[in-house]
Amino acid sequence: MNRRISLPRVEGTASRQAHADLPAGTYEREISKEGFFGPAALFHHKHPPTGWVAFEGPLRPHAFDLTRLAPGTASPWQAAEILHNANVRVRFWQAPESMDHLVRNADGDDLLFIHRGRAQLYCDYGHLSIEAGDYVMIPRGTMWRVEVNEPLAALMIEAVNAGYSLPEKGLLGPHALFDPAMLDTPRMDERFVAQQADDARWQVRVKRRGAVSTVTYPFNPLDAIGWHGDLAVVRINVRHIRPVASHRYHLPPSAHTTFVGQRFVVCTFVPRPFETDPGALKVPFFHNNDDYDEVIFYHAGDFFSRDNIHPGMMTLHPCGFTHGPHPKALQNMLRQTKSATDEYAVMIDTRDALEIADAARGVEWMGYVDSWKG
Ligand SMILES: [Fe+2]
């Protein structure tokens, strides 16, 4: 037996509809359970909840400029680790050149998000071209390598000891956000067959429990001539994501969930029209992130609710840290000059606290917590 206490009440001067028709001159802050799915309360404050003059201690938010990381190597297992917990490991892989070996992840599925560059992926399933804006999900156990056409920079999001699925779309139906038929899979095409001609010694570097073992073959192990099944590498580009929006209601970020891991989700922000209803909020509402650590990687565009953030940066808002729009964005809380957002970003929300790896600490922007001062 487990029944939530749920008793909608209204106290004092308040709106009865979340994220709309706020009492004049107030700022809305949400406290909620289970991301934005459980019981919630919405407060109408006289001051922005991010109006602190000082903020000290371990709850402060973090911003990392991944563009300042040292150039990487062609092996994804040497990618800089950024954040991790028992369920997810986030790395930033910069591959300046083609891999001269294969890799295989025995720890979990990898979700690559290509931030920059273009490459040819060769794997057990065949050949797939990959480019900036692509998500590429590589199931645990797949052998793969890339031939780089333009140096790659990619987020690698590993679902530790688990895999990825698509979110339950509920009332939206199964074809919302993107139709599963839009997922591309590798082909056993001419290029795949051609790479089989390179049949000399090949190494496969297998990662298991973080340690790499090297298996050497006197032939090219990407030698399959066919396959069948319902498991495969899949690819979708962010330009094929069709976000849900409401002209009368600011949807919570969870409406943009694109992949689901174990105790974490990956959401994708792509350009979408602003709300047009005069009483509807046009910017993210203030909230404490209760129950989740929140990571956002900024891929491209103009990040409408954050100042001083540029493509290639990543922010971490620990669970319990109250946040919301930066002061400049807040001025447009109810009226926007543009008709649509112009941002592409990847959000990773984790149910358990994330640890910050050394590489990330080396590129941290320490002034981030003060950026709400305006
Ligand atoms: Fe948030």
XYZ file of C-alpha atoms and ligand atoms in Angstrom:
375
model
C 0.000 0.000 0.000
C 1.434 3.336 -1.050
C -0.874 6.267 -1.545
C 0.460 9.789 -1.899
C -1.002 12.577 0.176
C -2.770 14.573 -2.523
C -5.116 17.382 -1.545
C -5.189 20.400 -3.844
C -5.737 23.523 -1.717
C -5.522 27.254 -2.374
C -4.200 29.539 0.364
C -3.901 33.330 0.381
C -3.664 35.143 -2.954
C -2.937 32.520 -5.566
C -3.539 31.336 -9.073
C -5.384 28.030 -9.320
C -3.685 27.126 -12.636
C 0.032 26.334 -12.511
C 2.312 28.561 -14.638
C -0.488 30.970 -15.604
C -2.373 33.986 -14.322
C 0.112 34.680 -11.515
C -0.902 37.402 -9.031
C 0.469 40.725 -10.376
C 4.145 41.337 -9.674
C 4.832 37.865 -8.264
C 7.296 35.110 -9.123
C 6.183 31.509 -9.149
C 8.236 28.759 -7.522
C 7.343 25.067 -7.693
C 8.153 22.378 -5.140
C 7.330 18.972 -6.539
C 7.887 15.265 -6.193
C 9.135 12.840 -8.874
C 10.364 15.505 -11.246
C 7.171 17.195 -12.396
C 4.914 14.158 -12.090
C 4.107 13.915 -8.374
C 2.360 16.154 -5.845
C 3.424 19.778 -6.187
C 2.927 23.192 -4.624
C 3.278 26.546 -6.369
C 4.202 29.640 -4.369
C 3.774 33.250 -5.430
C 6.789 35.159 -4.141
C 7.304 38.915 -3.994
C 10.992 38.507 -4.949
C 12.662 36.234 -7.507
C 13.750 33.101 -5.583
C 17.193 33.439 -7.178
C 17.739 36.945 -5.775
C 20.501 35.941 -3.340
C 23.419 38.260 -2.546
C 25.662 35.399 -1.373
C 25.587 31.640 -1.837
C 28.166 29.441 -0.124
C 28.536 25.701 0.336
C 28.312 22.506 -1.673
C 24.816 23.100 -3.049
C 26.056 25.840 -5.377
C 25.430 25.200 -9.084
C 28.236 24.428 -11.518
C 29.029 25.419 -15.091
C 31.758 23.688 -17.083
C 33.197 25.001 -20.332
C 33.880 21.744 -22.185
C 35.379 23.709 -25.105
C 38.376 24.349 -22.836
C 39.147 20.646 -22.269
C 42.497 19.442 -23.632
C 42.196 17.919 -27.131
C 41.319 14.240 -26.957
C 42.434 11.069 -28.677
C 40.752 8.787 -31.134
C 39.810 6.270 -28.420
C 36.455 6.892 -26.725
C 37.753 5.075 -23.629
C 40.150 7.983 -23.108
C 37.405 10.599 -23.324
C 37.332 13.083 -20.459
C 34.952 11.977 -17.727
C 32.724 14.857 -16.629
C 30.009 13.564 -14.281
C 29.049 10.162 -12.941
C 27.005 8.156 -10.475
C 26.115 4.477 -10.210
C 23.609 4.689 -13.104
C 25.138 7.069 -15.608
C 28.556 8.243 -16.740
C 28.883 11.366 -18.859
C 32.039 11.813 -20.914
C 33.072 14.399 -23.491
C 34.906 12.773 -26.376
C 36.968 14.819 -28.793
C 38.286 12.676 -31.636
C 40.582 14.578 -33.972
C 41.224 11.584 -36.228
C 39.958 8.148 -37.194
C 40.202 5.211 -34.784
C 42.775 2.558 -35.652
C 41.009 -0.007 -33.458
C 37.528 -1.200 -32.534
C 35.867 -0.727 -29.170
C 33.152 -2.564 -27.306
C 31.432 -1.427 -24.130
C 30.664 -4.317 -21.792
C 29.412 -1.931 -19.077
C 26.203 -0.609 -20.657
C 24.545 1.091 -23.614
C 26.174 4.303 -24.861
C 24.180 7.258 -26.110
C 26.386 9.540 -28.203
C 25.292 13.080 -28.880
C 27.419 14.573 -31.666
C 28.144 18.211 -30.824
C 30.576 18.956 -33.673
C 32.021 17.155 -36.666
C 31.185 14.397 -39.092
C 32.270 10.757 -39.259
C 31.507 7.309 -40.630
C 30.550 4.752 -37.987
C 31.339 1.115 -38.739
C 29.887 -1.443 -36.345
C 28.566 -4.990 -36.113
C 25.318 -3.785 -37.720
C 26.914 -2.092 -40.743
C 27.759 1.493 -41.738
C 26.118 4.744 -40.622
C 27.128 8.362 -41.359
C 27.025 10.552 -38.268
C 27.069 14.342 -37.974
C 26.479 17.201 -35.560
C 23.056 17.025 -33.916
C 22.836 13.226 -34.122
C 21.977 11.009 -31.210
C 23.514 7.577 -31.771
C 22.512 4.826 -29.364
C 25.001 1.962 -29.309
C 23.754 -1.161 -27.498
C 26.092 -2.749 -24.974
C 28.261 -5.378 -26.675
C 28.417 -3.711 -30.101
C 31.860 -3.536 -31.751
C 32.411 -0.173 -33.439
C 34.858 2.428 -34.692
C 34.651 5.762 -36.458
C 36.427 7.210 -39.481
C 36.545 10.944 -38.896
C 35.732 13.341 -41.761
C 35.648 16.448 -39.559
C 37.007 16.274 -35.982
C 34.334 14.974 -33.637
C 33.211 16.357 -30.313
C 30.547 14.218 -28.686
C 28.837 13.686 -25.380
C 28.936 10.018 -24.389
C 26.179 9.139 -21.956
C 26.600 5.605 -20.654
C 23.635 3.803 -19.063
C 25.714 1.820 -16.578
C 24.724 -1.842 -16.391
C 21.481 -0.998 -18.203
C 20.036 0.223 -21.481
C 17.967 2.917 -23.127
C 14.298 2.940 -23.964
C 11.877 5.516 -25.326
C 9.592 7.422 -22.949
C 5.960 6.513 -22.423
C 4.176 9.229 -24.437
C 0.775 8.834 -22.766
C -1.887 11.196 -24.107
C 0.416 12.395 -26.899
C 0.427 8.980 -28.538
C 3.399 6.963 -29.787
C 4.287 9.190 -32.757
C 4.887 12.432 -30.810
C 8.313 14.080 -30.438
C 9.601 11.705 -33.066
C 8.031 8.729 -34.751
C 10.020 5.559 -33.928
C 10.034 4.978 -37.709
C 12.388 8.004 -37.913
C 15.155 6.040 -36.181
C 17.837 5.100 -38.705
C 19.884 1.931 -38.414
C 23.257 1.052 -39.986
C 23.255 -0.533 -43.429
C 25.397 -3.314 -44.814
C 26.140 -1.101 -47.790
C 29.065 -0.822 -50.225
C 31.182 1.118 -47.730
C 30.660 -1.540 -45.084
C 31.646 -4.299 -47.483
C 34.641 -2.233 -48.665
C 36.011 -1.846 -45.112
C 36.019 -5.643 -44.804
C 38.857 -5.679 -47.361
C 41.149 -4.355 -44.600
C 41.589 -7.832 -43.163
C 44.887 -7.432 -41.332
C 45.344 -7.424 -37.540
C 42.629 -5.627 -35.618
C 42.385 -4.791 -31.928
C 39.117 -4.628 -30.012
C 39.381 -2.615 -26.795
C 36.666 -3.878 -24.478
C 35.633 -1.802 -21.460
C 34.280 -3.715 -18.492
C 33.882 -2.172 -15.016
C 35.870 0.779 -16.295
C 38.970 -1.299 -17.151
C 40.004 -1.849 -20.767
C 41.038 -5.268 -22.112
C 42.561 -5.550 -25.567
C 41.660 -8.470 -27.819
C 43.746 -8.874 -30.978
C 42.490 -10.728 -34.051
C 44.459 -11.717 -37.155
C 41.452 -10.567 -39.221
C 38.811 -7.800 -39.305
C 36.045 -8.755 -36.853
C 33.503 -6.453 -38.577
C 32.974 -9.278 -41.060
C 29.244 -10.031 -40.698
C 27.418 -10.445 -43.977
C 23.982 -9.981 -42.448
C 21.931 -9.926 -39.258
C 18.355 -9.995 -38.033
C 16.710 -9.021 -34.767
C 15.023 -6.177 -32.933
C 18.110 -4.679 -31.276
C 20.336 -2.274 -33.214
C 22.369 0.909 -33.217
C 19.857 3.703 -33.839
C 20.304 7.321 -34.908
C 18.102 10.392 -34.902
C 19.082 14.011 -35.494
C 17.729 16.831 -33.328
C 16.291 18.487 -36.453
C 13.847 15.572 -36.639
C 12.512 16.152 -33.138
C 9.083 17.845 -33.175
C 8.640 19.382 -29.752
C 5.294 19.541 -28.020
C 4.139 23.021 -27.059
C 0.986 24.658 -25.783
C 0.044 28.207 -26.639
C -1.666 28.580 -23.272
C 0.571 26.661 -20.869
C 4.330 26.476 -20.249
C 5.069 22.756 -20.339
C 7.527 21.321 -17.800
C 10.911 20.173 -19.165
C 9.841 16.546 -18.738
C 7.574 17.046 -21.797
C 10.784 17.036 -23.856
C 12.027 13.597 -22.701
C 13.571 11.679 -25.603
C 15.423 8.719 -23.999
C 14.983 6.922 -20.700
C 17.767 5.156 -18.801
C 17.664 3.561 -15.372
C 17.135 6.287 -12.755
C 17.873 9.014 -15.300
C 16.280 10.551 -18.386
C 17.637 12.445 -21.396
C 15.523 15.364 -22.645
C 16.094 17.477 -25.748
C 15.314 21.163 -26.104
C 14.790 22.284 -29.708
C 13.282 25.524 -31.079
C 9.605 25.890 -30.233
C 7.093 28.765 -30.288
C 6.608 30.838 -27.180
C 3.230 30.723 -25.454
C 0.859 33.404 -26.749
C -1.822 33.440 -24.019
C -1.367 36.757 -22.155
C -1.481 35.078 -18.733
C 0.791 32.119 -19.546
C 4.390 32.052 -18.344
C 6.878 32.320 -21.244
C 10.027 31.274 -19.376
C 10.884 28.267 -17.188
C 9.322 28.548 -13.740
C 11.497 28.721 -10.622
C 11.888 25.391 -8.897
C 14.199 23.499 -6.570
C 14.799 20.542 -8.839
C 13.444 18.448 -5.996
C 14.315 14.749 -6.373
C 16.676 15.144 -9.391
C 20.143 16.471 -10.245
C 19.813 18.415 -13.490
C 22.473 18.635 -16.183
C 22.147 20.702 -19.347
C 24.580 20.587 -22.267
C 24.234 23.579 -24.567
C 24.632 22.484 -28.190
C 23.624 25.408 -30.424
C 21.562 28.580 -30.621
C 20.738 31.323 -28.178
C 19.972 29.963 -24.705
C 16.981 32.072 -23.889
C 16.830 31.730 -20.139
C 20.587 31.807 -19.355
C 23.166 34.590 -19.689
C 26.882 33.943 -20.321
C 26.308 30.422 -21.593
C 27.706 29.433 -24.990
C 27.634 26.243 -27.057
C 29.816 23.513 -25.564
C 29.085 24.483 -21.956
C 27.433 22.195 -19.434
C 25.650 23.178 -16.228
C 24.876 21.057 -13.167
C 22.109 22.126 -10.798
C 22.194 19.769 -7.820
C 18.931 18.543 -6.377
C 17.665 21.179 -3.941
C 19.221 24.176 -5.733
C 16.522 26.747 -6.494
C 16.842 28.046 -10.021
C 14.967 29.682 -12.842
C 15.509 32.267 -15.551
C 18.396 34.720 -15.381
C 17.388 38.344 -14.693
C 17.430 39.447 -18.342
C 15.182 36.543 -19.367
C 12.907 37.219 -16.405
C 12.044 40.636 -17.845
C 10.306 38.704 -20.623
C 8.413 36.457 -18.200
C 5.027 37.396 -19.680
C 5.923 39.037 -22.991
C 8.485 37.788 -25.526
C 9.875 39.875 -28.364
C 10.626 36.774 -30.473
C 8.037 34.266 -31.571
C 10.076 31.160 -30.787
C 13.025 29.857 -28.790
C 16.251 29.280 -30.710
C 18.047 26.714 -28.604
C 19.294 23.179 -28.935
C 20.286 21.577 -25.647
C 20.522 18.123 -24.101
C 19.302 17.698 -20.528
C 20.194 14.752 -18.298
C 18.128 14.450 -15.117
C 19.399 11.922 -12.611
C 17.467 10.556 -9.641
C 20.739 10.090 -7.679
C 23.434 12.656 -6.957
C 26.209 13.099 -9.525
C 29.924 13.263 -8.749
C 32.067 15.806 -10.572
C 35.180 14.358 -12.212
C 38.581 16.097 -12.173
C 38.472 17.040 -15.873
C 35.258 18.994 -15.272
C 36.672 20.752 -12.201
C 39.543 21.954 -14.382
C 37.187 23.835 -16.723
C 34.646 25.092 -14.189
C 33.423 28.684 -14.377
C 33.348 29.652 -10.700
C 31.253 32.761 -11.284
C 28.152 30.818 -12.359
C 26.381 31.054 -8.984
C 26.627 34.864 -9.199
C 25.151 34.990 -12.696
C 21.592 35.354 -11.326
C 22.560 38.657 -9.646
C 21.791 40.592 -12.831
Fe 15.376 22.733 -13.533
